[in-house]
Short mmCIF file of N, CA, C and O in Angstrom, two decimals:
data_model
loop_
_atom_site.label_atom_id
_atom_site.label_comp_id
_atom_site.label_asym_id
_atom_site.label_seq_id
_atom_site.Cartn_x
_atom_site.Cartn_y
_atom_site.Cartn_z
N UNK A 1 -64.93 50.68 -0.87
CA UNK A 1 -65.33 52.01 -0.47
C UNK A 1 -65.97 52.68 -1.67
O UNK A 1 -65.45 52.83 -2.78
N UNK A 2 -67.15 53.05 -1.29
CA UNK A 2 -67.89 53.73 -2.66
C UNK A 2 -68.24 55.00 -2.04
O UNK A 2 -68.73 55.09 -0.92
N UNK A 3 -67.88 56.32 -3.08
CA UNK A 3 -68.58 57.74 -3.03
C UNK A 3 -67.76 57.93 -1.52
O UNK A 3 -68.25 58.89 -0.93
N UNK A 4 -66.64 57.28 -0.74
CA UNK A 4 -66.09 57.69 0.33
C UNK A 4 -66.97 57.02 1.29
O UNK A 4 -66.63 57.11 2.47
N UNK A 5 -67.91 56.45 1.04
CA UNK A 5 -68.63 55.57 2.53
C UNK A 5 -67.93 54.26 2.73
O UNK A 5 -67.11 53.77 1.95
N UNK A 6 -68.25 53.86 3.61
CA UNK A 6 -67.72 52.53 4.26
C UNK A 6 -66.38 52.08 5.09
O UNK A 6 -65.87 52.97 5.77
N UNK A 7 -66.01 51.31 5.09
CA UNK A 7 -64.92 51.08 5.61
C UNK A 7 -63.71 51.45 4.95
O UNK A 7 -63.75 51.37 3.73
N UNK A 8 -62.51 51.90 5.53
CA UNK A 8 -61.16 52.28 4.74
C UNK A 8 -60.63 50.63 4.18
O UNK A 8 -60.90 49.52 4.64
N UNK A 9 -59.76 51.08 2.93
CA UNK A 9 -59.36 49.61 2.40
C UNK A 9 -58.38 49.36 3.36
O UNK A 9 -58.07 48.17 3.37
N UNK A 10 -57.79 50.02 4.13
CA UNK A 10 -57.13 49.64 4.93
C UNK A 10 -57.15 48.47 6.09
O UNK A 10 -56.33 47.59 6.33
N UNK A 11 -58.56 48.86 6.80
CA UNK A 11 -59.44 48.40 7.58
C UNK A 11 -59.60 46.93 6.75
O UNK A 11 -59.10 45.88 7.16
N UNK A 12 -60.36 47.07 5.58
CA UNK A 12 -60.73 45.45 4.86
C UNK A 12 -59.40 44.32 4.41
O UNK A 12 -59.36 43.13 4.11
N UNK A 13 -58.41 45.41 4.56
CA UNK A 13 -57.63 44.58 4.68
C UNK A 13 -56.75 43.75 5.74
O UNK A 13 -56.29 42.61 5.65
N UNK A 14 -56.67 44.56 6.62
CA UNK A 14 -56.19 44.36 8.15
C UNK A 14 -57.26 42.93 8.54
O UNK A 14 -56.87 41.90 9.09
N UNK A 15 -58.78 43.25 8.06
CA UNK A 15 -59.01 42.12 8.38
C UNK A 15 -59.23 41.28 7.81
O UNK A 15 -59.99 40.47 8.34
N UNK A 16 -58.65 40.96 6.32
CA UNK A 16 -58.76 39.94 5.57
C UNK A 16 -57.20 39.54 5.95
O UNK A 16 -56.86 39.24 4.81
N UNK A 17 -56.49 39.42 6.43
CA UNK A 17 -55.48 39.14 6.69
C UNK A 17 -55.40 38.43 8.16
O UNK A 17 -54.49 37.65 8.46
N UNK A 18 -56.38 38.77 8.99
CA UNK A 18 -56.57 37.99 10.13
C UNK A 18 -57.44 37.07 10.24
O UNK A 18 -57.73 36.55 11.32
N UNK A 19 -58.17 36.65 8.73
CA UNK A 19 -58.86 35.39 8.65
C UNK A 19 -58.15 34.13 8.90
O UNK A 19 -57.11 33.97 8.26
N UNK A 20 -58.49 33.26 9.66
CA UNK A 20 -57.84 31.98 9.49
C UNK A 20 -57.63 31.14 8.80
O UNK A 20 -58.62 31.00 8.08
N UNK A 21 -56.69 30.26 8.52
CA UNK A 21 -56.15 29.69 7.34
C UNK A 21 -57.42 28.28 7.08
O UNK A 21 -57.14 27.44 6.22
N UNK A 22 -58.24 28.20 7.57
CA UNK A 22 -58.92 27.12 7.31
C UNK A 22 -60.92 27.97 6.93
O UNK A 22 -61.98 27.46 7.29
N UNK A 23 -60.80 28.90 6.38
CA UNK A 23 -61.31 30.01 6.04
C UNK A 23 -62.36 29.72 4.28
O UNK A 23 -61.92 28.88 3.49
N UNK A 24 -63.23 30.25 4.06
CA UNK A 24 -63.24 29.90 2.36
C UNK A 24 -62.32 30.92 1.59
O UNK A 24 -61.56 30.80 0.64
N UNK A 25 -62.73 32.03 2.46
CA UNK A 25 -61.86 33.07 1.78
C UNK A 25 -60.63 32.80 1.64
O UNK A 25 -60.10 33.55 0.82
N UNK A 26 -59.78 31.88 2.21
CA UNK A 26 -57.77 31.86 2.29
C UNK A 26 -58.16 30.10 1.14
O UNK A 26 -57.28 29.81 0.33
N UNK A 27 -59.27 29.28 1.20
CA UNK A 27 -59.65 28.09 0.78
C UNK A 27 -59.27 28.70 -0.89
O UNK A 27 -58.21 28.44 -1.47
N UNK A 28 -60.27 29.46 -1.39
CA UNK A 28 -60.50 30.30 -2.84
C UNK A 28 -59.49 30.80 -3.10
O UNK A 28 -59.51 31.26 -4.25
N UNK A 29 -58.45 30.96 -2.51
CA UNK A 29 -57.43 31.85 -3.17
C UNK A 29 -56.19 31.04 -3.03
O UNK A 29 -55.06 31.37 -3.41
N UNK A 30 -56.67 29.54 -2.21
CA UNK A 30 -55.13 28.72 -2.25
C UNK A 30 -55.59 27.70 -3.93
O UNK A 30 -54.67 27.21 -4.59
N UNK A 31 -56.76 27.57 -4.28
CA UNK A 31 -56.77 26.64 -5.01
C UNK A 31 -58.45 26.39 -5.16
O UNK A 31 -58.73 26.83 -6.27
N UNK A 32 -59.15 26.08 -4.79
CA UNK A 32 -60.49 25.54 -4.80
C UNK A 32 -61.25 25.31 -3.49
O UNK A 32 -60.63 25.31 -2.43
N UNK A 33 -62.90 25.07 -3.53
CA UNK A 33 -63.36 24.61 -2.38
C UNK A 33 -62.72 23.50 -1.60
O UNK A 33 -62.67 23.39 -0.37
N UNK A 34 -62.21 22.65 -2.57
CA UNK A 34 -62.03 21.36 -1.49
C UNK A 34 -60.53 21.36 -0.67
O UNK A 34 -59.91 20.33 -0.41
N UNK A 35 -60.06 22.82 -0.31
CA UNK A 35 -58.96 23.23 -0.15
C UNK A 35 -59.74 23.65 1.25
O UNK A 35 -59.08 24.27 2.08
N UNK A 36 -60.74 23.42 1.44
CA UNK A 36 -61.90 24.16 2.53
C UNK A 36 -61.48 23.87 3.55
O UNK A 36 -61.27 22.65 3.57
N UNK A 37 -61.17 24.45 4.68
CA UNK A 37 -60.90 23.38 6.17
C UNK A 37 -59.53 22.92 6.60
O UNK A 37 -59.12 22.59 7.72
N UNK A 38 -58.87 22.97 5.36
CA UNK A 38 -57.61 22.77 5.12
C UNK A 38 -56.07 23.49 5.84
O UNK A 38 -55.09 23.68 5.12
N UNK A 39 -56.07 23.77 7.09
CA UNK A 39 -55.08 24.75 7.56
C UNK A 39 -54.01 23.90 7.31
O UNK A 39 -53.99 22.87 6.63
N UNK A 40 -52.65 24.71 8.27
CA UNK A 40 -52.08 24.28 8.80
C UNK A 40 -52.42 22.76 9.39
O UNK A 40 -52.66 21.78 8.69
N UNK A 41 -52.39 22.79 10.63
CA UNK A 41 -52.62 21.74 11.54
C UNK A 41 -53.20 20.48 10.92
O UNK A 41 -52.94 19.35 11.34
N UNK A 42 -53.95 20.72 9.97
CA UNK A 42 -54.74 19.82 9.59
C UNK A 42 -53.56 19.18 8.38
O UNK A 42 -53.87 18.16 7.78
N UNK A 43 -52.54 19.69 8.16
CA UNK A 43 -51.75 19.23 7.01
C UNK A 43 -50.65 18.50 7.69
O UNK A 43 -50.12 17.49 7.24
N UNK A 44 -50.32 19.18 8.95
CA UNK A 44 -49.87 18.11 9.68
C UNK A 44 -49.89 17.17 10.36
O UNK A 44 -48.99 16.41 10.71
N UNK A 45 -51.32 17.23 10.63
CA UNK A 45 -51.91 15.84 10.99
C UNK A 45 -51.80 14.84 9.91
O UNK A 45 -51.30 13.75 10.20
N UNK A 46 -52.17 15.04 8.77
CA UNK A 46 -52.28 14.49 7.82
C UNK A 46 -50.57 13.50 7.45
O UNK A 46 -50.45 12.31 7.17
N UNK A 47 -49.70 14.35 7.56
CA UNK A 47 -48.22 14.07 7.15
C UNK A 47 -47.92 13.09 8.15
O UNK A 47 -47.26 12.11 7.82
N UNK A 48 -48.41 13.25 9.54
CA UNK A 48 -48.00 12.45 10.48
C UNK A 48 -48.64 10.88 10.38
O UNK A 48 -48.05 9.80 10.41
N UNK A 49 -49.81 11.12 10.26
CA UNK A 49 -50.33 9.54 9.70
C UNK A 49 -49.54 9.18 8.63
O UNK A 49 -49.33 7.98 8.52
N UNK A 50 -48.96 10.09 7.64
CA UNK A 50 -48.53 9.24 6.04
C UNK A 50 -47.05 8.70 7.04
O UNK A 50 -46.69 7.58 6.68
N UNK A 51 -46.37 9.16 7.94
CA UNK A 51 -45.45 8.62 8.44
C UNK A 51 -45.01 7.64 9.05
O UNK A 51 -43.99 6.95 8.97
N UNK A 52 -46.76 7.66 10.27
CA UNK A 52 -46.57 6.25 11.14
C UNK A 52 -46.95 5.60 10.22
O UNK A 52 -46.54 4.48 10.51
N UNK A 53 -47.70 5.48 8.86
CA UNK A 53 -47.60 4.04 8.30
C UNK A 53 -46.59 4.00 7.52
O UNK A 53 -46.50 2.83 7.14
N UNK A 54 -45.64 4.73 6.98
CA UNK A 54 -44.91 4.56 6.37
C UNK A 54 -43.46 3.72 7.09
O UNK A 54 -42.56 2.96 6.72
N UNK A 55 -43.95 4.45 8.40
CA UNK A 55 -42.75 3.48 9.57
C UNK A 55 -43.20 2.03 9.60
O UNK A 55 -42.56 1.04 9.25
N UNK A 56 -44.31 2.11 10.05
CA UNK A 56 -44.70 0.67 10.16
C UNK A 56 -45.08 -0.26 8.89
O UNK A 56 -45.54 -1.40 8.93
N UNK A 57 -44.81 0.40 7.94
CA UNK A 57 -44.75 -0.42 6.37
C UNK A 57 -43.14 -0.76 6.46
O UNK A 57 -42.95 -1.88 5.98
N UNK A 58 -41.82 -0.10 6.96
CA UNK A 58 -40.60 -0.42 7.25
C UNK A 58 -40.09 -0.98 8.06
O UNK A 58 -38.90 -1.26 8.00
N UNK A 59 -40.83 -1.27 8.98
CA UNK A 59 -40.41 -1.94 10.25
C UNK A 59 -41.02 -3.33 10.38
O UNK A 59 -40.62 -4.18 11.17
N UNK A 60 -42.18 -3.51 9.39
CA UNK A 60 -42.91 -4.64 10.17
C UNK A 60 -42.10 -5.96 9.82
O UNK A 60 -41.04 -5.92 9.20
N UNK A 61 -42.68 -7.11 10.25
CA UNK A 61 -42.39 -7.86 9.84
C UNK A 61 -42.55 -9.01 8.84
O UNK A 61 -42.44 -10.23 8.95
N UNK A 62 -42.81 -8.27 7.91
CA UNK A 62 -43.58 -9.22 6.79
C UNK A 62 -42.21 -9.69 5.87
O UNK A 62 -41.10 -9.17 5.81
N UNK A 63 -42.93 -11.24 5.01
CA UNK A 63 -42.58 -11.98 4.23
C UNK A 63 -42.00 -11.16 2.73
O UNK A 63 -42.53 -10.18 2.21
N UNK A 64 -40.87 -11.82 2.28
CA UNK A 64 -40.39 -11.08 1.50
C UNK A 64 -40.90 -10.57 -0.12
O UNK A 64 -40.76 -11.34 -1.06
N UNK A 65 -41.41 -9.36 -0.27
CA UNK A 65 -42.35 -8.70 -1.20
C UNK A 65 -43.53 -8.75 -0.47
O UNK A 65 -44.49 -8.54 -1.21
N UNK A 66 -43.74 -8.89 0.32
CA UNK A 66 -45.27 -9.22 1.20
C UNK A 66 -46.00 -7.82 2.20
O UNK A 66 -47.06 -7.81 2.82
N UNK A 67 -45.06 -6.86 2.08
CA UNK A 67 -45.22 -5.93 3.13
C UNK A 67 -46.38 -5.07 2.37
O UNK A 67 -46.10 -4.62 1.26
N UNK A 68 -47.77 -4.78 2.96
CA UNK A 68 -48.74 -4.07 2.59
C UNK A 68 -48.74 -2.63 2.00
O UNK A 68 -48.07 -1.80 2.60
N UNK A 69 -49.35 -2.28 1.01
CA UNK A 69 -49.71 -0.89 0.63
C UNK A 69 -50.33 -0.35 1.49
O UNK A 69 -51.45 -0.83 1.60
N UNK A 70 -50.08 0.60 2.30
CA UNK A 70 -50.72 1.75 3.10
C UNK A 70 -51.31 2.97 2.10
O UNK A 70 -50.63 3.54 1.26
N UNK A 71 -52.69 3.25 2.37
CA UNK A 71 -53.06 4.47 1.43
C UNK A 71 -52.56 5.35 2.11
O UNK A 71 -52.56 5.27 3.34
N UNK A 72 -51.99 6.48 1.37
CA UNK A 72 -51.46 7.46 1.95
C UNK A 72 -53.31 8.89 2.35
O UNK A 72 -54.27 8.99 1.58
N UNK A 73 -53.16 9.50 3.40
CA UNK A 73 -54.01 10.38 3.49
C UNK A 73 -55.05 11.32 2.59
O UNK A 73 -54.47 12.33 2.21
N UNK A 74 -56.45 11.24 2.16
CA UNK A 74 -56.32 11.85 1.18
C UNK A 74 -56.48 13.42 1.13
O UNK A 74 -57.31 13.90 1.90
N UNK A 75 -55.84 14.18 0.38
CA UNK A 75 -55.78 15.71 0.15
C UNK A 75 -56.30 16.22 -0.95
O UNK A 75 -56.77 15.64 -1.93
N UNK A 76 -56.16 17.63 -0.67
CA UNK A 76 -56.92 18.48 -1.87
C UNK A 76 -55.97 18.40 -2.72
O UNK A 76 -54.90 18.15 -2.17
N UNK A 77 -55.89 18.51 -3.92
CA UNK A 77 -54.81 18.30 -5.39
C UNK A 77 -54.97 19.85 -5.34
O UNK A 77 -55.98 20.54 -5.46
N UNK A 78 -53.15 20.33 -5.02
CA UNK A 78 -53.09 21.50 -5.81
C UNK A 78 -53.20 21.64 -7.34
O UNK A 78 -52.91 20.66 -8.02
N UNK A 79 -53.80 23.29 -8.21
CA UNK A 79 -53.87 23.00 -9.67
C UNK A 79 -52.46 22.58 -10.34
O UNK A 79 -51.49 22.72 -9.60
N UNK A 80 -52.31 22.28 -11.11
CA UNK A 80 -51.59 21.51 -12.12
C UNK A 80 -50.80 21.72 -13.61
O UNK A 80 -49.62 21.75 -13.95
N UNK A 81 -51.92 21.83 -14.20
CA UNK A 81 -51.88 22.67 -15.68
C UNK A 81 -52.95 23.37 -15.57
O UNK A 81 -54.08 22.87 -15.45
N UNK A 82 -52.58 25.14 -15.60
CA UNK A 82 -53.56 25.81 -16.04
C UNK A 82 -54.21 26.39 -17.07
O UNK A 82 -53.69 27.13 -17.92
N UNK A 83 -55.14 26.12 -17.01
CA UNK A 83 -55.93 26.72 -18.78
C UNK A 83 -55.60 27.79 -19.23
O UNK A 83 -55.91 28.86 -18.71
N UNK A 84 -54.94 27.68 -20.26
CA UNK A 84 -54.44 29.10 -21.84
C UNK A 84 -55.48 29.51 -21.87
O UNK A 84 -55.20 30.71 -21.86
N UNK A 85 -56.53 29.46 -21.91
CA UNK A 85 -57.71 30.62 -22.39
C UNK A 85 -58.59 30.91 -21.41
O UNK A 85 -59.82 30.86 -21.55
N UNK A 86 -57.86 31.30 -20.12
CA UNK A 86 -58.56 32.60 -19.51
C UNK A 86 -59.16 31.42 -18.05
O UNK A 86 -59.53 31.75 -16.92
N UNK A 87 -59.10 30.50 -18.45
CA UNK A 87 -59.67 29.49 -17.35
C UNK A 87 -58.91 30.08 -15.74
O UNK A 87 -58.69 31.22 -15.32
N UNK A 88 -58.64 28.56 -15.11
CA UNK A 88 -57.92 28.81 -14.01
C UNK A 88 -57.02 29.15 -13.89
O UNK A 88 -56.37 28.87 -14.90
N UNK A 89 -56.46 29.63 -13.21
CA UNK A 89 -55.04 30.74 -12.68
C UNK A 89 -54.37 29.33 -12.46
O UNK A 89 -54.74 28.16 -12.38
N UNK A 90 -52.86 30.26 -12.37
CA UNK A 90 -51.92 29.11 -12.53
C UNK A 90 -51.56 29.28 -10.36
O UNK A 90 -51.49 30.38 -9.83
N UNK A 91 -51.40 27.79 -9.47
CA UNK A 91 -51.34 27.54 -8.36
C UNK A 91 -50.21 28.93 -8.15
O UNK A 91 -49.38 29.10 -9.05
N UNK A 92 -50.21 29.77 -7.09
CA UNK A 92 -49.30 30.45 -6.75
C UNK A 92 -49.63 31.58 -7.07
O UNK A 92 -49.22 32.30 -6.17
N UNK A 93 -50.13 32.18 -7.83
CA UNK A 93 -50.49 33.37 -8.20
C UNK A 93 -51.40 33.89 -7.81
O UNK A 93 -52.43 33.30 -7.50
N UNK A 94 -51.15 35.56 -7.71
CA UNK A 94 -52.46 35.93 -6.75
C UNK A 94 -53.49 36.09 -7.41
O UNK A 94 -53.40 36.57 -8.54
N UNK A 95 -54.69 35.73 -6.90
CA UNK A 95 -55.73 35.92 -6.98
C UNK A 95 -56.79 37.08 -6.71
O UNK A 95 -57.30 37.31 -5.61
N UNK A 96 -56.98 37.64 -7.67
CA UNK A 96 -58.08 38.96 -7.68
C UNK A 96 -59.20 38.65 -6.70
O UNK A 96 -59.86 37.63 -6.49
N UNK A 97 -59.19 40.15 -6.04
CA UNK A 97 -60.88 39.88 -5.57
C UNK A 97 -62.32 39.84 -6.13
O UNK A 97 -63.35 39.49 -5.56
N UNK A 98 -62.12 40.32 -7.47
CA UNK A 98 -63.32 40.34 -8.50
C UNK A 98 -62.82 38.25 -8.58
O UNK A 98 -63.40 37.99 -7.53
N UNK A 99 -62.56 37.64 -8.78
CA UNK A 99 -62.01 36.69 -9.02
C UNK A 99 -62.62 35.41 -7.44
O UNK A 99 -63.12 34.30 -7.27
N UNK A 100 -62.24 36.24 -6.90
CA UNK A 100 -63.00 35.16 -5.55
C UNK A 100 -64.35 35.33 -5.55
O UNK A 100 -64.96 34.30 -5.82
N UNK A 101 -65.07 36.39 -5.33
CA UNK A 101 -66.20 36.83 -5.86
C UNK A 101 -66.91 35.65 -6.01
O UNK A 101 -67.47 34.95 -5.16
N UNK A 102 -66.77 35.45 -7.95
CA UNK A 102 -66.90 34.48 -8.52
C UNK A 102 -67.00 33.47 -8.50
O UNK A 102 -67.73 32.88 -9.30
N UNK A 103 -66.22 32.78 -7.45
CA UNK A 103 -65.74 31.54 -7.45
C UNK A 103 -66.79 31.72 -5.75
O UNK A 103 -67.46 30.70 -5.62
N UNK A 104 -66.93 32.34 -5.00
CA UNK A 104 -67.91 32.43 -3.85
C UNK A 104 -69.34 32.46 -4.22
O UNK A 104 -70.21 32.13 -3.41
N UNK A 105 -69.69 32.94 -5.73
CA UNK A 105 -71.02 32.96 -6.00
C UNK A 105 -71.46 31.79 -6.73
O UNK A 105 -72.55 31.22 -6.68
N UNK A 106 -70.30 31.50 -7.50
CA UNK A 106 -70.47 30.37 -8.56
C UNK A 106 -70.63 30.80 -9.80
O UNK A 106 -70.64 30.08 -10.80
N UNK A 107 -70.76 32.01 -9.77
CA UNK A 107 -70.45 32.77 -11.52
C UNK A 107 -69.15 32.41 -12.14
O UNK A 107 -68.28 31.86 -11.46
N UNK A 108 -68.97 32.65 -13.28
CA UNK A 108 -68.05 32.12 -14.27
C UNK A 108 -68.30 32.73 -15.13
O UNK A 108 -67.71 32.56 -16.19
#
């Protein structure tokens, strides 16, 4: 809201809060782009495949030491170690909107 025009922050927030979780905007503030697409549902889809092969890596019937590596699903890597000098935010912490911005424009 500038000089009192525009929308109440109230308003921008009500609806940044009803964005969906597979969103860039909820993507940028869980971690990175490749967090993009990423909801819910899609994480449980994901868990459910790492399961049926993990069942069927336990159940099958293979020769002894013989039972196959299943790749597990691949995912976005939450951050890890975050950079001491001002770099990336540490996973969990909130994230500024001057800060998504950035990371939406590609400035740095």
């Amino acid at each position: 809201m500038i000089e009192g025009r525009g929308p109440s922050p109230y308003f921008v927030l009500a609806l940044a809060r009803r964005l969906p979780d597979t969103s860039l905007t909820i993507a940028l503030a869980s971690g990175d782009r490749e967090h993009f697409g990423w909801g819910v549902d899609r994480h449980i889809q994901a868990d459910i495949f790492d399961a049926i092969n993990q069942n069927t890596r336990a159940t099958g019937n293979w020769g002894k030491g013989k039972a196959p590596k299943i790749p597990t699903w691949p995912r976005p890597k939450p951050l890890k170690k975050p950079v001491k000098d001002g770099g990336e935010k540490k996973a969990g912490k909130r994230v500024s909107v001057a800060e998504i911005y950035k990371r939406f424009t590609g400035r740095r």
